[in-house]
Every structure is written in structure tokens, then in C-alpha cells.
CSV table of N, CA and C and ligand atoms in Angstrom, one decimal:
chain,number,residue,atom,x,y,z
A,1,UNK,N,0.8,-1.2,0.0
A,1,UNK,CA,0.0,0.0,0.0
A,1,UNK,C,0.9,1.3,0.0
A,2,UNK,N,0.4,2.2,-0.8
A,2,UNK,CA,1.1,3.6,-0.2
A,2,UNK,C,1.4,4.5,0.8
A,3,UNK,N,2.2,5.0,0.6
A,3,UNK,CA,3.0,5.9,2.3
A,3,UNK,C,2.1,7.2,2.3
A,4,UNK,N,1.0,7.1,3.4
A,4,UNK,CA,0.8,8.4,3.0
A,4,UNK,C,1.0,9.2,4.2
A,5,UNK,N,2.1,8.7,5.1
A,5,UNK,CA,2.2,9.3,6.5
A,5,UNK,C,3.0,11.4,5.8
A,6,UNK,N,3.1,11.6,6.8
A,6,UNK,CA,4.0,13.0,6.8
A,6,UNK,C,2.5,13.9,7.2
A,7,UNK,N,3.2,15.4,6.9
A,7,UNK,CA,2.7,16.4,7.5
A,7,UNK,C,2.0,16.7,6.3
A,8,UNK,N,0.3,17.5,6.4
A,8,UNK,CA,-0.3,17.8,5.4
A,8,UNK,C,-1.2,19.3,5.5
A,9,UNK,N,-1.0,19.7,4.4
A,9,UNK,CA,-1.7,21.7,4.7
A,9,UNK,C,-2.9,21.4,3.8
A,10,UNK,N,-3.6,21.4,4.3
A,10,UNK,CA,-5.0,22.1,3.3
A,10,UNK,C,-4.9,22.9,2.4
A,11,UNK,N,-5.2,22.6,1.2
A,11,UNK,CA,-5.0,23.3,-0.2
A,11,UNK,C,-6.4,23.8,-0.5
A,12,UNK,N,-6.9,22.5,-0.7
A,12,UNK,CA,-8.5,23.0,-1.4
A,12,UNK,C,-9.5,22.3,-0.6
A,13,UNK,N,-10.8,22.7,-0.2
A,13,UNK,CA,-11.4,22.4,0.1
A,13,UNK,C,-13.0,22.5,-0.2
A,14,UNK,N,-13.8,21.6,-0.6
A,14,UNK,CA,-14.5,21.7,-1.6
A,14,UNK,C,-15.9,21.1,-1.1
A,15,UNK,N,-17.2,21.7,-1.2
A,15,UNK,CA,-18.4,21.4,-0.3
A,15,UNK,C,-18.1,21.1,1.2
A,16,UNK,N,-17.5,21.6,1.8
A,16,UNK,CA,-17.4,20.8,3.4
A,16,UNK,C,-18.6,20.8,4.1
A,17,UNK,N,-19.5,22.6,3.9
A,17,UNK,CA,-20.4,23.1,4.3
A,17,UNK,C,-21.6,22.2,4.3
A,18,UNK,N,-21.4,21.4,3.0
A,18,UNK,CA,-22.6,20.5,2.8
A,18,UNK,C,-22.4,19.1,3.3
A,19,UNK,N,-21.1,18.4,4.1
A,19,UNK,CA,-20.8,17.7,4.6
A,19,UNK,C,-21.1,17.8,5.9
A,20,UNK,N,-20.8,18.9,6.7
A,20,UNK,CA,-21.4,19.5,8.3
A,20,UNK,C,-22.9,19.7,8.1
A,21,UNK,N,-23.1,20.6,7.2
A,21,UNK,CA,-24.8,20.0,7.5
A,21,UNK,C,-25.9,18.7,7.3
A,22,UNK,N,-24.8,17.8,6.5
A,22,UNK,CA,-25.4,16.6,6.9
A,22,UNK,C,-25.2,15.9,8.0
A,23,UNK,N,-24.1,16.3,8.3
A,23,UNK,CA,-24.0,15.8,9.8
A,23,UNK,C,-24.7,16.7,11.2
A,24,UNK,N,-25.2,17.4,10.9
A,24,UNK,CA,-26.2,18.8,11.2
A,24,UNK,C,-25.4,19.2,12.3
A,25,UNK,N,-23.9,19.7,11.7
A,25,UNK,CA,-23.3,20.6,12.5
A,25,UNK,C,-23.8,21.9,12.4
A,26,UNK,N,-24.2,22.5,13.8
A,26,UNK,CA,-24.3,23.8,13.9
A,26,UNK,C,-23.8,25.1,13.4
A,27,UNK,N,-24.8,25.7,12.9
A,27,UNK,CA,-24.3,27.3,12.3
A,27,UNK,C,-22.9,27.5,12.9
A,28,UNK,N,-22.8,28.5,13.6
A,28,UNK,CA,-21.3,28.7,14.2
A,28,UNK,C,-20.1,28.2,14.0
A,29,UNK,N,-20.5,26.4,14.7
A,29,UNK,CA,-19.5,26.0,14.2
A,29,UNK,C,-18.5,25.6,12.6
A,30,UNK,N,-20.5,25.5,11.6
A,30,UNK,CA,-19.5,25.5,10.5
A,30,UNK,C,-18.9,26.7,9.5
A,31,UNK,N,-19.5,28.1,10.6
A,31,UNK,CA,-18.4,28.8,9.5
A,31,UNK,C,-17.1,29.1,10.3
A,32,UNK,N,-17.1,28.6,11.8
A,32,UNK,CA,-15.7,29.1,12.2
A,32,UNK,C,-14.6,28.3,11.2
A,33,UNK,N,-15.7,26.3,11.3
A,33,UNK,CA,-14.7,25.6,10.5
A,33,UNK,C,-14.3,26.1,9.0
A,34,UNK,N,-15.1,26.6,8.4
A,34,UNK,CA,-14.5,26.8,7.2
A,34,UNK,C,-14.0,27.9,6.8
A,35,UNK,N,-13.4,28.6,7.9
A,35,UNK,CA,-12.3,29.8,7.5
A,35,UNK,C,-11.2,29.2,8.3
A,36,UNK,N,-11.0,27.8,8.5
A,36,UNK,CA,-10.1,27.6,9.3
A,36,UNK,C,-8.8,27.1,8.2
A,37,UNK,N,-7.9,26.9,8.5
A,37,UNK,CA,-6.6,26.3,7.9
A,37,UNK,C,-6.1,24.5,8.7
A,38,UNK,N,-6.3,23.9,7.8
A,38,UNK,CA,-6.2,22.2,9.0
A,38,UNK,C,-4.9,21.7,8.2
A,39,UNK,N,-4.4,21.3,9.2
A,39,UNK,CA,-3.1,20.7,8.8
A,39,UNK,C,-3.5,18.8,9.8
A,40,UNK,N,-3.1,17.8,8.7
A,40,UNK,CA,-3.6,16.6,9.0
A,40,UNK,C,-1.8,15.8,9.3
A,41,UNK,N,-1.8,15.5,10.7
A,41,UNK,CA,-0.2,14.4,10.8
A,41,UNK,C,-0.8,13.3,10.6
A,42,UNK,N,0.0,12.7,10.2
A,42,UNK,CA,-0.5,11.1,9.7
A,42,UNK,C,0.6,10.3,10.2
A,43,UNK,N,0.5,9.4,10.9
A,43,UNK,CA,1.8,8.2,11.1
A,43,UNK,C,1.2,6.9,10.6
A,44,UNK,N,1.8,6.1,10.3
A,44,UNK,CA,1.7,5.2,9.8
A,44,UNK,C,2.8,4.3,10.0
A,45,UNK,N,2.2,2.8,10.3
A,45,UNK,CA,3.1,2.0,11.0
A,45,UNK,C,2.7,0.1,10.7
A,46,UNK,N,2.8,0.2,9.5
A,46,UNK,CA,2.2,-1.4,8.9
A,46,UNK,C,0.8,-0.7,8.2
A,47,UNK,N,0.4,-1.6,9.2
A,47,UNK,CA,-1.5,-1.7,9.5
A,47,UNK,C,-2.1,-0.5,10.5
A,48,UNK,N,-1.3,0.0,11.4
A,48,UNK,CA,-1.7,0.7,12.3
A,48,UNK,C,-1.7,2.3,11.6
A,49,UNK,N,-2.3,3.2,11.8
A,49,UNK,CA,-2.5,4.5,11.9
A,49,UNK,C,-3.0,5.4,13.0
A,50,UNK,N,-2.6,6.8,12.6
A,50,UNK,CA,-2.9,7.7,13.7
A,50,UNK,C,-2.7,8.9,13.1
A,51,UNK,N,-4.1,9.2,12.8
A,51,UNK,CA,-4.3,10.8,11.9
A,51,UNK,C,-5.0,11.6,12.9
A,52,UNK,N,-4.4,12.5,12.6
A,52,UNK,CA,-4.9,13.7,13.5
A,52,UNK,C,-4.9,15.4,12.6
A,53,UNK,N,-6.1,15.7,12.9
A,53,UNK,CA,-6.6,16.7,12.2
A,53,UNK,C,-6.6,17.9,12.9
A,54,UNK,N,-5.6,18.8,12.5
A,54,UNK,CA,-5.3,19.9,13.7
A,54,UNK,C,-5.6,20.9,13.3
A,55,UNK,N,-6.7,22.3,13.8
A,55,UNK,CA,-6.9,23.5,13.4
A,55,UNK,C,-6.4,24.4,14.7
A,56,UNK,N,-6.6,25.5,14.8
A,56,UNK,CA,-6.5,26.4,15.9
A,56,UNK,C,-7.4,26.2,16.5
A,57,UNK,N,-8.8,26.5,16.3
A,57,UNK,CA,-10.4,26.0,16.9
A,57,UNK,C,-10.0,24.5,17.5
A,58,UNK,N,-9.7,23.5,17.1
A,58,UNK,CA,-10.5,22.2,17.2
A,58,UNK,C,-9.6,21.3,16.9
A,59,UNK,N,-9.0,19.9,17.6
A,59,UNK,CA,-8.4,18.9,16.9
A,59,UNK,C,-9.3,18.0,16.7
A,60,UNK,N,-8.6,16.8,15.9
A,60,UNK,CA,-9.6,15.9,16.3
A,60,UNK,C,-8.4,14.6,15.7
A,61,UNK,N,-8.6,13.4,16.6
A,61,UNK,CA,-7.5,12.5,16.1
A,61,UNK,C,-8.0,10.9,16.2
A,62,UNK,N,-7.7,10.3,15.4
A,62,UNK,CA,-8.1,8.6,15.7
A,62,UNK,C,-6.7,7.7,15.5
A,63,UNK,N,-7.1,6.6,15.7
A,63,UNK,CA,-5.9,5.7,15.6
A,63,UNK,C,-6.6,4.1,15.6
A,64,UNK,N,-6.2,3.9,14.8
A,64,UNK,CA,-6.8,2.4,14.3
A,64,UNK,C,-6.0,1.7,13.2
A,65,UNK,N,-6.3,0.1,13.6
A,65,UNK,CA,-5.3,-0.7,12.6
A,65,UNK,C,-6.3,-0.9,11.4
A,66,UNK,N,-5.8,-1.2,10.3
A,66,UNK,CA,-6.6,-1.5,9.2
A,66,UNK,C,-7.4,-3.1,9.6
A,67,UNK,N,-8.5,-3.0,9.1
A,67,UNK,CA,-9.3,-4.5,9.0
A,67,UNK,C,-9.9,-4.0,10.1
A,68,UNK,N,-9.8,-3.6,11.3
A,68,UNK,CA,-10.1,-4.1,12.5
A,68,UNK,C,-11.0,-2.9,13.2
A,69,UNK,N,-12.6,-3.0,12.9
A,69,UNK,CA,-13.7,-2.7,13.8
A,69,UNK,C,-13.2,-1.4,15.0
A,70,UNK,N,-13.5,-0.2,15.1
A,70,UNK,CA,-13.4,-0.3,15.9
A,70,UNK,C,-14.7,1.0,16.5
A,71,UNK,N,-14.6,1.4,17.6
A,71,UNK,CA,-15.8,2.5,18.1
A,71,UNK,C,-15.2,3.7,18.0
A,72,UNK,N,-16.3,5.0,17.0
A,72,UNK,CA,-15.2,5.9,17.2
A,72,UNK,C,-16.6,7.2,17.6
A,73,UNK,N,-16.0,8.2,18.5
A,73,UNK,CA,-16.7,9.4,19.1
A,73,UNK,C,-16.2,10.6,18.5
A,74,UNK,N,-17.0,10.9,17.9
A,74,UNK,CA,-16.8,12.2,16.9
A,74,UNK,C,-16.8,13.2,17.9
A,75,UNK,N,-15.8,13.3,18.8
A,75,UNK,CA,-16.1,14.4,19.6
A,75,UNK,C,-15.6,15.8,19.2
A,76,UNK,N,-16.3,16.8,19.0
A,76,UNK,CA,-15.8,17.9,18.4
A,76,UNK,C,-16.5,18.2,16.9
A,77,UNK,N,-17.0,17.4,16.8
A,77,UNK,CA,-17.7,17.2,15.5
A,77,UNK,C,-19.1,17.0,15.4
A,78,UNK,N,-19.6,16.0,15.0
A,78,UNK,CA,-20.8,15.8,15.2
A,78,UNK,C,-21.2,15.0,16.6
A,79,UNK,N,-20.2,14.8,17.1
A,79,UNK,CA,-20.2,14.3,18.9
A,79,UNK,C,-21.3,12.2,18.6
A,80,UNK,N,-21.4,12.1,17.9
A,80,UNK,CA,-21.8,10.6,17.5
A,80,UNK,C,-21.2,9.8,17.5
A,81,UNK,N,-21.4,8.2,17.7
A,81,UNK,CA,-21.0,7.0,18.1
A,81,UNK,C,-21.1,6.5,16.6
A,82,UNK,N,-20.2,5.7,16.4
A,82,UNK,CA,-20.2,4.8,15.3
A,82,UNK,C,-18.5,4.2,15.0
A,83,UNK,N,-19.7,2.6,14.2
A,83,UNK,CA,-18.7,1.8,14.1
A,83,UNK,C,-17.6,2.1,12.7
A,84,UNK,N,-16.4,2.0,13.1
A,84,UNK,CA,-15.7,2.2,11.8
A,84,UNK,C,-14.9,1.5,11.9
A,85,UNK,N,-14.4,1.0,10.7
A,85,UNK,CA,-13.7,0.3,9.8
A,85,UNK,C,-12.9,0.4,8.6
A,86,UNK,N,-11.9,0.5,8.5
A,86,UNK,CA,-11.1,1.0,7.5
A,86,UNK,C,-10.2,-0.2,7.1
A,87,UNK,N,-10.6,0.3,5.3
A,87,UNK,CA,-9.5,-1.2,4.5
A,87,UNK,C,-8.7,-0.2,3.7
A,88,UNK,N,-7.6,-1.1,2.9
A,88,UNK,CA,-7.0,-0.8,1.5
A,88,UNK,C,-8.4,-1.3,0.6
A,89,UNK,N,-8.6,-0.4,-1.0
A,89,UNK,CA,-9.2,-0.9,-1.0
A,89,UNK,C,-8.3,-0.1,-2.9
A,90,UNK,N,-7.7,-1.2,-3.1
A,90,UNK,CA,-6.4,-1.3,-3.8
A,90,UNK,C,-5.5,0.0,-3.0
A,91,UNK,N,-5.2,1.0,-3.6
A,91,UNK,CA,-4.5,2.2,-3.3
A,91,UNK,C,-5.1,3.3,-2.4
A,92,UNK,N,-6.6,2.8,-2.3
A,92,UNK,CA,-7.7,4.0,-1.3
A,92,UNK,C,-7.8,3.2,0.2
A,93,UNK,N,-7.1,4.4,0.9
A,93,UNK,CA,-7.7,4.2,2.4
A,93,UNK,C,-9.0,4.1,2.7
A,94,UNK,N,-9.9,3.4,2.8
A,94,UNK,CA,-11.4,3.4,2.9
A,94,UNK,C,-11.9,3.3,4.1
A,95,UNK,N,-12.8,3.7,4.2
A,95,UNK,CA,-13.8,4.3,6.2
A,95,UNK,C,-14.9,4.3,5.7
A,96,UNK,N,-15.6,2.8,6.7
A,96,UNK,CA,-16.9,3.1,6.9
A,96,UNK,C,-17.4,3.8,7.8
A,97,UNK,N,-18.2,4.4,8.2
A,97,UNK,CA,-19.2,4.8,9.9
A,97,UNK,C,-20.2,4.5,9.6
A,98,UNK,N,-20.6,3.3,10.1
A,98,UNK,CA,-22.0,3.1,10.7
A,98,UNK,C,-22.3,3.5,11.8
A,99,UNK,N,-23.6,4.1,11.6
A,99,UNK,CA,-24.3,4.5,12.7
A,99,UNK,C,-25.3,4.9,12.4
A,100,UNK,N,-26.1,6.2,13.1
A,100,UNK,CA,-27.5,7.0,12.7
A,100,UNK,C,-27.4,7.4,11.3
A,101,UNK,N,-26.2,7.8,10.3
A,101,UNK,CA,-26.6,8.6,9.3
A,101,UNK,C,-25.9,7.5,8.8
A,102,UNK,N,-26.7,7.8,7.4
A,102,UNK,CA,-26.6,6.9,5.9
A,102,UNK,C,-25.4,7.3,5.1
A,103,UNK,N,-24.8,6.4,4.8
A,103,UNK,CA,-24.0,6.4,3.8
A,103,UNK,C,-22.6,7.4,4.0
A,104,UNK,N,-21.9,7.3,5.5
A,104,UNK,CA,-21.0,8.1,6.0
A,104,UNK,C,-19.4,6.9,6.0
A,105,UNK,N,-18.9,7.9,5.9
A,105,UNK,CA,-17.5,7.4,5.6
A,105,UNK,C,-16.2,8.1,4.6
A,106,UNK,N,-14.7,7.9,4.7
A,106,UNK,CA,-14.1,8.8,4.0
A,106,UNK,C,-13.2,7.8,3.3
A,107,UNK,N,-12.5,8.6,2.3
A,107,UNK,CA,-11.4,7.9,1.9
A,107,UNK,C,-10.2,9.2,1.2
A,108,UNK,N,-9.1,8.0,1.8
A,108,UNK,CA,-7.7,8.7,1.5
A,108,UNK,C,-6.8,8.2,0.4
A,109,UNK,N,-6.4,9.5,-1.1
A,109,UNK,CA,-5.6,8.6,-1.5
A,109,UNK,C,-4.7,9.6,-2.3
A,110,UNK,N,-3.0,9.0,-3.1
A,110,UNK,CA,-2.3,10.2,-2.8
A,110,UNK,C,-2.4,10.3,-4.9
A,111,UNK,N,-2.5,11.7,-5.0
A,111,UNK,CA,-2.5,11.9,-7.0
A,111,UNK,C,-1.1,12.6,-6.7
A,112,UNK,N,-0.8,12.3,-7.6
A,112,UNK,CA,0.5,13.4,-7.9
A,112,UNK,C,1.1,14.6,-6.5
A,113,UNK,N,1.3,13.6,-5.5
A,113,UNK,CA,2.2,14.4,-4.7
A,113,UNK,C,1.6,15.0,-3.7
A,114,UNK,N,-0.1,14.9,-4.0
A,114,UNK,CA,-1.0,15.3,-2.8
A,114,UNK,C,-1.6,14.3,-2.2
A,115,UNK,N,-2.1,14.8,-1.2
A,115,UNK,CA,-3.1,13.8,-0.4
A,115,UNK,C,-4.9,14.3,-0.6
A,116,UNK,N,-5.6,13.3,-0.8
A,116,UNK,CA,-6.9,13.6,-1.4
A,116,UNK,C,-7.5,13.2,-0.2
A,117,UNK,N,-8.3,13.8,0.2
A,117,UNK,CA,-9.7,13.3,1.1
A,117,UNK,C,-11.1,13.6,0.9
A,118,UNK,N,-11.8,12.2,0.6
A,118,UNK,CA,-13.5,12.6,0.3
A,118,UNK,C,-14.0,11.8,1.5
A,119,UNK,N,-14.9,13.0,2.0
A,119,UNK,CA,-15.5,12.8,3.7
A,119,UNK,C,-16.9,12.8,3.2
A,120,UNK,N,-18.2,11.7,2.8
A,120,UNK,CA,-19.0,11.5,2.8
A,120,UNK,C,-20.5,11.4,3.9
A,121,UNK,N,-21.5,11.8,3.6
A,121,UNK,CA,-22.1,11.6,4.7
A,121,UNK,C,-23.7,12.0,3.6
A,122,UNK,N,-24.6,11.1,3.8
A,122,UNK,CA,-25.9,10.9,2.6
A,122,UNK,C,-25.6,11.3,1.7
A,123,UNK,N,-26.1,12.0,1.3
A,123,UNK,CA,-25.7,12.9,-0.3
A,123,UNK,C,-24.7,14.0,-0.4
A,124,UNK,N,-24.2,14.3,0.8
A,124,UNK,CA,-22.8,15.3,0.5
A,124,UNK,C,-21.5,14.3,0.5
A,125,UNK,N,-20.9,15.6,-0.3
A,125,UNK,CA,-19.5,14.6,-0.8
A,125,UNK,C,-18.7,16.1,-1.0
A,126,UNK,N,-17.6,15.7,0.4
A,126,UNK,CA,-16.4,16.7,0.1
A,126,UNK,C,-15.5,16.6,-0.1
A,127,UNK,N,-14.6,16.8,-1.2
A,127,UNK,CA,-13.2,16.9,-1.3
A,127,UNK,C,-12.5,17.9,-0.7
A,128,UNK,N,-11.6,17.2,-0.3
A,128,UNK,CA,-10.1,18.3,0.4
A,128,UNK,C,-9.0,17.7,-0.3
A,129,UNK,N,-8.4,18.5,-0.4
A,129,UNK,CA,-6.8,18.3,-1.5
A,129,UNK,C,-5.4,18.5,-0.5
A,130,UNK,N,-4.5,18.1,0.0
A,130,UNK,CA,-3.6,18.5,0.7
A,130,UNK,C,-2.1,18.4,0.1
A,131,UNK,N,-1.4,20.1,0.5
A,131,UNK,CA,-0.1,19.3,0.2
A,131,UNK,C,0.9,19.5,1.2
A,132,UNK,N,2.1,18.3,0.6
A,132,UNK,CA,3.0,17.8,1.6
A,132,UNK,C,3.8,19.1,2.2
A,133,UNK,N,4.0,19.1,3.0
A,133,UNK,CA,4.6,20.2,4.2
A,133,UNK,C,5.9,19.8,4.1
B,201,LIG,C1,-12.4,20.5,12.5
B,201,LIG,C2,-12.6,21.8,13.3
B,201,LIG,C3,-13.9,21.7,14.1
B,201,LIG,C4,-15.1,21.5,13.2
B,201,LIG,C5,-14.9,20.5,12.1
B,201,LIG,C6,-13.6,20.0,11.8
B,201,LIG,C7,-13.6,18.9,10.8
B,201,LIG,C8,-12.9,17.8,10.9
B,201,LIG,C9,-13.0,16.7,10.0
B,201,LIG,C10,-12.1,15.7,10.3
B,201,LIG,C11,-12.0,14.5,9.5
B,201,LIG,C12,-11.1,13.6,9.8
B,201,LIG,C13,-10.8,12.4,9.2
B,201,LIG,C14,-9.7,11.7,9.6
B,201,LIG,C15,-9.3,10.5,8.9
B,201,LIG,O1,-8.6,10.6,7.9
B,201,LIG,C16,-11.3,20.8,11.5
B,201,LIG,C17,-11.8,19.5,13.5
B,201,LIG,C18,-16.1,20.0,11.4
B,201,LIG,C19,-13.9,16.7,8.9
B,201,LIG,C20,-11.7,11.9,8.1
């Protein structure tokens, strides 16, 4: 699989607004979030990971091996419980969340020197584009 550890700056970011309101993040919070600047660390260690999403406002971080189930608390976010899971799925980092909302989950993967992230959740679909730091 690919290396997609290292440090990552926010380049582009594209519908987020309609990603938080599916997850029916609050006014406030989503326009502090989207004048924010996020820088994403990634380590990476086999199967194991630990991404962490850092703004001035807000972090937010998880750590989980690939394959393997685990409970995650959107705290800071949409503050919800759900099961996630994350595969290779050839070259795409892939995340389910099951839970209350339909069809939520993200995936990571690297084009030409960036790091891609689409953060799904019903019918919104956001891309973020990042580059290497
Ligand atoms: C911030 C600031 C507070 C409000 C919101 C945020 C969005 C965080 C997101 C994180 C996604 C993380 C993923 C990690 C795995 O790769 C920036 C914390 C809404 C959308 C998918």
C-alpha cells in the first residue's frame, strides 16, 4: 500500500459546508470551520495508523489498525458514536461509519504528490486536497 504518512496543509477544500450540514453541525461551528486552515499528521506504522486533524479551533484524532472494527466518538464534530472500519481498497484508504446517518465514511488517496480526502455523509460529498509540508 502507499506511504501516505507525513505532515499535510490544506490546499483546497470543496463542499465541506454541505458535509457538516449533513451531519447537522451547527451554524457557528461551521463557519468558524471553514475559515479555518487544518493541517492533517499522519503516522503510519504497517496496518496501524494515527491521523490527527489539527486547526486552531479544534483537533480531532483517531488511531486504528486496518481491518479491525473499531468504536469511534466524533467528539468535536458531530459528537456521535459509530462503528468504523477502515480497509486498503487497492490504493484507497477506505472508512466506513456506521451509525444513525446513511452512507457516512471517508477515503484517502495520494495523486500526484497530494493527499486527497472525500468525507461522505448521505448525499454530501467533500473533497479536500492537501499538500506535503
Ligand atoms: C475541524 C474543526 C472543528 C469543526 C470540524 C472539523 C472537521 C474535521 C474533520 C475531520 C475528518 C477527519 C478524518 C480523519 C481521517 O482521515 C477541522 C476539527 C467540522 C472533517 C476523516
Amino acid at each position: 500500500p502507499p506511504d501516505i504518512s507525513g505532515k499535510w496543509i490544506l490546499e483546497t477544500n470543496d463542499r465541506l459546508e454541505d458535509y457538516m450540514k449533513a451531519l447537522n453541525i451547527d451554524f457557528a461551528t461551521r463557519k468558524i470551520a471553514l475559515a479555518l486552515s487544518q493541517t492533517k499528521l499522519i503516522t503510519q506504522d504497517g496496518d496501524k495508523f494515527t491521523i490527527k486533524t489539527c486547526s486552531t479551533f479544534r483537533n480531532y484524532e483517531i488511531s486504528f489498525t486496518v481491518g479491525v472494527e473499531f468504536d469511534e466518538h466524533t467528539v468535536g464534530l458531530d459528537n456521535r458514536h459509530v462503528k468504523s472500519l477502515i480497509k486498503w481498497e487497492g490504493d484507497e484508504l477506505v472508512c466506513t461509519q456506521t451509525g444513525q446517518k446513511a452512507n457516512r465514511g471517508w477515503k484517502h488517496w495520494i495523486q500526484e504528490e497530494k493527499l486527497y480526502l472525500e468525507l461522505t455523509c448521505e448525499d454530501a460529498v467533500c473533497l479536500q486536497v492537501f499538500k506535503k509540508k
